[in-house]
Coordinates of C-alpha atoms and ligand atoms in Angstrom, one line a residue:
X1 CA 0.0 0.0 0.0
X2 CA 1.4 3.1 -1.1
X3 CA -0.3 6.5 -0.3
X4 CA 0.8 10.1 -0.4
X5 CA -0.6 14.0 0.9
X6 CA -0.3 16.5 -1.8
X7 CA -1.0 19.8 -0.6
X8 CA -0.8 23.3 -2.4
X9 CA 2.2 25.2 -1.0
X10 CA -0.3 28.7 -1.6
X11 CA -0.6 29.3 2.3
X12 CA -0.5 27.5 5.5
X13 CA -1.4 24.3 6.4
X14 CA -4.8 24.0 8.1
X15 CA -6.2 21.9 10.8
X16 CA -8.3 20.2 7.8
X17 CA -4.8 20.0 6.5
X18 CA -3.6 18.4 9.4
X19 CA -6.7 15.4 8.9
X20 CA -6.0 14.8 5.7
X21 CA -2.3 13.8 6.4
X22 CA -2.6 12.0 9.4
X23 CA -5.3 10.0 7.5
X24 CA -3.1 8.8 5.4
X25 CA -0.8 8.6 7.7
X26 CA -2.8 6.2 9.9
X27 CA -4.0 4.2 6.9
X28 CA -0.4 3.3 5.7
X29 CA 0.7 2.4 9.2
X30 CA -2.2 0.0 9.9
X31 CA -1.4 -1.3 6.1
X32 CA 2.6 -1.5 6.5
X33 CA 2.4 1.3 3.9
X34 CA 4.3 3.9 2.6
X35 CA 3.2 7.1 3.4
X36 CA 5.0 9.7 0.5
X37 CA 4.9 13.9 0.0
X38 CA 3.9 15.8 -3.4
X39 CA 4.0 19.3 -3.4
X40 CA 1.4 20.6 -6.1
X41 CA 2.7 23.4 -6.9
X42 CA 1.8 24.3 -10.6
X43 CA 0.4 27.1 -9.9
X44 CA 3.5 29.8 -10.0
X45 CA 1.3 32.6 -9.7
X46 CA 0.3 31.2 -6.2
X47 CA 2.8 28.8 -5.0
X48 CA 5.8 30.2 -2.4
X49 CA 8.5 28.7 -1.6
X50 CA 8.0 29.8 2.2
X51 CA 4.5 27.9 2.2
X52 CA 6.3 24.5 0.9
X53 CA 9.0 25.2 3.9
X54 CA 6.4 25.8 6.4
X55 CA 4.4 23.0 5.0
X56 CA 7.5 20.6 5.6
X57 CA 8.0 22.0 9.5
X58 CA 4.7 21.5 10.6
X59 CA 4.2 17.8 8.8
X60 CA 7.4 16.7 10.9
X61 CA 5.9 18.7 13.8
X62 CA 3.4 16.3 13.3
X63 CA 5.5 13.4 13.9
X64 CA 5.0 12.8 9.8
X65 CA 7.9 11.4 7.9
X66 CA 8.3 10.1 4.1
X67 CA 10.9 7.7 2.9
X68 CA 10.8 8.8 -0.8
X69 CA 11.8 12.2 -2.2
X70 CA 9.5 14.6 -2.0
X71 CA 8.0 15.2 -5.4
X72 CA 7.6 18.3 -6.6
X73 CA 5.4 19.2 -9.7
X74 CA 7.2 22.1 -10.6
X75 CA 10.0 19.6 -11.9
X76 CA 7.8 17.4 -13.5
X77 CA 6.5 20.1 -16.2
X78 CA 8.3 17.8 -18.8
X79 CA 6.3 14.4 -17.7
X80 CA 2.7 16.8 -17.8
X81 CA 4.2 17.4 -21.8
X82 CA 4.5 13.8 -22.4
X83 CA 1.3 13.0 -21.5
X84 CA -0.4 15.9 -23.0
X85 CA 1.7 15.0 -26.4
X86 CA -0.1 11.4 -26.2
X87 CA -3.6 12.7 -26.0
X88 CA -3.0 15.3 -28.5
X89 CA -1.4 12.6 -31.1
X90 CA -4.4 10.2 -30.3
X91 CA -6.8 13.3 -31.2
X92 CA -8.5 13.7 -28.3
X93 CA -7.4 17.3 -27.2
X94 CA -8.2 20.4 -29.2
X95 CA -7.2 23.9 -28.4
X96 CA -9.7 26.6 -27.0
X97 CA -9.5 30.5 -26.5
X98 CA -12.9 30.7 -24.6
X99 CA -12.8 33.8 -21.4
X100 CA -15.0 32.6 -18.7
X101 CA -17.4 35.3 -20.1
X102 CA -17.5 33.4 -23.5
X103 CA -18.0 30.2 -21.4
X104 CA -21.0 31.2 -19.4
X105 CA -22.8 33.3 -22.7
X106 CA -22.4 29.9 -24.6
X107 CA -24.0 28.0 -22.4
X108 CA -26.6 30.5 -20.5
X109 CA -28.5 30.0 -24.2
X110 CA -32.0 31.5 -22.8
X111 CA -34.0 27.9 -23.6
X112 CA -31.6 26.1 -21.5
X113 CA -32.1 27.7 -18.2
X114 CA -29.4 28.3 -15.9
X115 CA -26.0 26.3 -17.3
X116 CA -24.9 23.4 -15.5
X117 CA -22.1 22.7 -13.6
X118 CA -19.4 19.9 -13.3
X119 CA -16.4 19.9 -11.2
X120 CA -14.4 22.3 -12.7
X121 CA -17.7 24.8 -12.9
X122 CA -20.1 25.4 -15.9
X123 CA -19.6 22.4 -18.2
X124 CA -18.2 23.8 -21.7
X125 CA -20.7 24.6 -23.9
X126 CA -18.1 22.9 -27.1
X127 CA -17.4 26.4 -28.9
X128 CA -14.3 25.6 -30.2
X129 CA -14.3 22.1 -30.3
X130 CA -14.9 21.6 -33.7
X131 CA -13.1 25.3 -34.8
X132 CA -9.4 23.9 -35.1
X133 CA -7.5 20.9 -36.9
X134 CA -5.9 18.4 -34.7
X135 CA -3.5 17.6 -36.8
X136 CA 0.4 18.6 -36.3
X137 CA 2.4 19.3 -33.5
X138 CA 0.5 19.7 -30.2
X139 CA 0.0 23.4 -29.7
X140 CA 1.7 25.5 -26.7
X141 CA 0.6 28.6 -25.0
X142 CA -3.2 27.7 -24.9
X143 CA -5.6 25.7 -23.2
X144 CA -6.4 22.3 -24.4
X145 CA -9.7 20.4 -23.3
X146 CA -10.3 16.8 -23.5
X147 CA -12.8 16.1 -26.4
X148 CA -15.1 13.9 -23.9
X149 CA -17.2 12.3 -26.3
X150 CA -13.4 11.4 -28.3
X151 CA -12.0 10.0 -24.9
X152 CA -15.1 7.7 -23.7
X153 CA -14.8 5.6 -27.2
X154 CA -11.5 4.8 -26.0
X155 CA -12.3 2.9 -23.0
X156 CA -14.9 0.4 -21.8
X157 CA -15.7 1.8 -18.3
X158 CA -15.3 4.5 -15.5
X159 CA -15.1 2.4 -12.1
X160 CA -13.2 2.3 -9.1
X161 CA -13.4 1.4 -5.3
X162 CA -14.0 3.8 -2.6
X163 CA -13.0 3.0 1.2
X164 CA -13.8 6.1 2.4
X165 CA -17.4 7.9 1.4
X166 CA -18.4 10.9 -1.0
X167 CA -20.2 13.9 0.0
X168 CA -23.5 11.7 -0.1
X169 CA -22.0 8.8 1.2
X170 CA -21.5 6.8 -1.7
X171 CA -18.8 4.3 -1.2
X172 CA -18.1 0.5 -2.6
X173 CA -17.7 0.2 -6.2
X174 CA -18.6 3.6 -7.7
X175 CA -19.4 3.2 -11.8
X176 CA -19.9 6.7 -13.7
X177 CA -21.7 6.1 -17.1
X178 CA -20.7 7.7 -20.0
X179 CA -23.8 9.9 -20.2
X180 CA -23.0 11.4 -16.7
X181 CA -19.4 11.8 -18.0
X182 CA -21.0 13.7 -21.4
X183 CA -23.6 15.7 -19.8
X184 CA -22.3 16.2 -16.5
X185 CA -18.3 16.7 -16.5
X186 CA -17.6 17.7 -20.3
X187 CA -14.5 18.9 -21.8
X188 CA -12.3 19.8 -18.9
X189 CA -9.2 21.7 -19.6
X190 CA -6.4 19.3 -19.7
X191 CA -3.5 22.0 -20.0
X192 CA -4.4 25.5 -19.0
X193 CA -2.5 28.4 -20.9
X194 CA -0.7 29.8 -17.9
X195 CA 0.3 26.5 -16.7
X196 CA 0.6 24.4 -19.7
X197 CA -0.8 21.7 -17.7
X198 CA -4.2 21.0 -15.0
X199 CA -4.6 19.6 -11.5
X200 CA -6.4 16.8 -13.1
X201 CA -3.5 15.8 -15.7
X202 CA -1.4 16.7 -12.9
X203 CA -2.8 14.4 -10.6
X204 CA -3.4 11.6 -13.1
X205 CA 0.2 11.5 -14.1
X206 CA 1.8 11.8 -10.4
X207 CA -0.2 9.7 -8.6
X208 CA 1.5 6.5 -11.4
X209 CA 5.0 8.2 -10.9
X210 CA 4.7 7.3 -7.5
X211 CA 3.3 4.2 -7.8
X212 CA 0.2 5.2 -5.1
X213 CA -1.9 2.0 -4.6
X214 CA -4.3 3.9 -2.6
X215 CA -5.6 8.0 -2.6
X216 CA -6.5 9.9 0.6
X217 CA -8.0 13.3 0.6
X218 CA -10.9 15.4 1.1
X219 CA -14.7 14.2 0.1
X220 CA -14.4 17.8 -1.7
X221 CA -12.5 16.0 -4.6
X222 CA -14.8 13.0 -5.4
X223 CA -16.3 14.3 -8.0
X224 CA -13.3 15.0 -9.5
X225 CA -12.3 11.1 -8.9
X226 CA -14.0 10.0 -12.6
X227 CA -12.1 12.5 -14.7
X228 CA -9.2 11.1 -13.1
X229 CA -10.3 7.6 -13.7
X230 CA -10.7 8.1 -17.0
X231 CA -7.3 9.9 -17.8
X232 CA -5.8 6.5 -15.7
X233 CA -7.4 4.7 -18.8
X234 CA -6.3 6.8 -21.7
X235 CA -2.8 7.1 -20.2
X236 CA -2.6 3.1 -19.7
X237 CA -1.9 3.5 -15.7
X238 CA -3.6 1.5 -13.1
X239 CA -6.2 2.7 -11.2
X240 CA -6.0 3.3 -7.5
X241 CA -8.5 2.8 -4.7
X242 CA -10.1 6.0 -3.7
X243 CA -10.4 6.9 0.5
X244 CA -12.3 10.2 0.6
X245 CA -12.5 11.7 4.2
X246 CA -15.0 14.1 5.8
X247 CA -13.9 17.9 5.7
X248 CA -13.0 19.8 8.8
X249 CA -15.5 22.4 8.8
X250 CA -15.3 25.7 11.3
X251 CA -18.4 26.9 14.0
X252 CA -20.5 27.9 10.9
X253 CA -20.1 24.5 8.9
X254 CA -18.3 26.4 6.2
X255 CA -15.4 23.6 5.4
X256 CA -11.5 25.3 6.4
X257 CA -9.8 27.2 3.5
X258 CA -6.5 28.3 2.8
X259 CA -7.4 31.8 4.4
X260 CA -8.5 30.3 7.7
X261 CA -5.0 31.4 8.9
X262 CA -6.8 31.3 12.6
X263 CA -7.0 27.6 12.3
X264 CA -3.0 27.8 10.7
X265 CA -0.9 24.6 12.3
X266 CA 1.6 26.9 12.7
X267 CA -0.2 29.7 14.7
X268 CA -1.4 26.3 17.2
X269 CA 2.7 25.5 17.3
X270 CA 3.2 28.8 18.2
X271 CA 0.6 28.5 21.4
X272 CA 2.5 25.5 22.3
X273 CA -0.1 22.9 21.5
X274 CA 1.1 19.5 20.5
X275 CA 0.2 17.6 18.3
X276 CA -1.9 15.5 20.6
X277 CA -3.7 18.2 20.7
X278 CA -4.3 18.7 17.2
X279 CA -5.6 14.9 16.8
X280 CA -8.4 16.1 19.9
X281 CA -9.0 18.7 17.7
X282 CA -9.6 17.1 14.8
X283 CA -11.5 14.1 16.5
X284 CA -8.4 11.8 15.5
X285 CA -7.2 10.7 19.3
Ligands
LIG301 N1 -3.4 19.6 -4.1 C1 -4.7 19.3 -3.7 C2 -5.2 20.1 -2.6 O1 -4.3 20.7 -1.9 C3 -5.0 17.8 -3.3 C4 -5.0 17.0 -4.5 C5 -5.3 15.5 -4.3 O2 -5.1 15.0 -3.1 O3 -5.6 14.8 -5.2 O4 -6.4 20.3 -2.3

């Protein structure tokens, strides 16, 4: 069993931080597993070097250590081109220069209603999807979405085994039909312009690198899990068992984000708490 924590160096690690790790953690100890680091830091505009320092001092604060490298996505930009360069040759990316406006005039079409969304927000209406020739060289310096209806000929199904539970508890063998993946996810962006890659290719192509048998994180990214799934298929790589956790969620039931510096482990170091504490905290003792 091999499973890793993956957090965004773009602020300080949270107490919801803090759960998803020692999850993990916990799980690849009762497993004899191996418990590994990614810092997911692709986007520059956001990432600081202090927040990946901070992030390493509070893990081992923690009592959190990782045998492997850390692996950080910032050096893996040519692996994320690979990738990319295989979808693009099998003809199942195309380029598209849609603004959010553009996105949400497309598909707020007046006999529609109000436009659906997917996980990565309104599903793309297809403006460009048919507007450019996929032949050549794979294009740089734009964003390329995944042509869904290309990508689900390509594969027989979208399944895979959650231990832990979605947001509405769903847990077992979780299938996703090709219709939900059609009307309900569409053609996510695959390599955004600034990036020249996405958390979901990102992800995808990691998660193999590493050789991680089983994924821990926040319920927040189920829904995500079936894009995922299906770029496991495309890209040939196995796919891994899925253990969503519940969210840590403040007085108000609004779930911990990066600006909840109040809940910051650092700022609970800094009160001399240990990490005991943090566990009681977190309902993990
Ligand atoms: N980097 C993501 C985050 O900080 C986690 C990605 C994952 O675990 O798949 O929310």
């Amino acid at each position: 069993m091999r499973t890793r924590f993956a957090p965004s160096p773009t602020g300080p690690l949270h107490l919801g931080h803090a759960f998803s790790a020692l999850t993990a953690w916990q799980r690849a100890l009762s497993a004899r597993g191996i418990f590994l680091l990614r810092i997911e830091d692709i986007d520059h505009s956001r990432a600081r070097l202090e927040w990946e320092t901070l992030i390493y001092e509070d893990l081992q604060w923690l009592g959190l250590t990782w045998p492997e490298p850390v692996m950080r996505q910032a050096d893996r930009m040519a692996a994320y081109s690979d990738a990319l360069d295989r979808l693009w040759h099998a003809g199942l990316l195309y380029p598209c220069s849609c603004n959010r406006r553009d996105i949400l005039a497309a598909a707020s079409a007046p006999q529609d209603g109000a436009p659906l969304t997917g996980p990565d927000g309104i599903i793309y209406p297809g403006t460009c999807r048919a507007k450019h020739d996929r032949r050549g060289a794979r294009p740089t310096e734009v964003a390329l979405r995944l042509d869904m209806a290309a990508a689900l000929k390509c594969i027989d199904e979208i399944a895979f085994t959650e231990t832990g539970a979605g947001p509405s508890v769903e847990t077992g063998l979780i299938a996703v039909s090709a219709e939900f993946m059609r009307t309900r996810v569409g053609d996510v962006v695959l390599a955004r312009r600034d990036m020249g890659t996405s958390y979901h290719l990102a992800v995808v192509v990691d998660d193999a690198a590493q050789e991680i048998t089983e994924v821990v994180r926040g319920e927040d990214l189920f829904e995500a899990t079936p894009i995922h799934v299906l770029l496991q298929r495309l890209l040939g790589h196995p796919t891994p068992s899925y253990h969503h956790h519940r969210l840590i969620r403040d007085e108000t039931g609004k779930r911990l984000a990066k600006r909840d510096d109040a809940r910051a482990l650092r700022l609970y170091r800094a009160e001399g708490k240990t990490p005991a504490d943090i566990r009681e905290l977190i309902g993990l003792s």
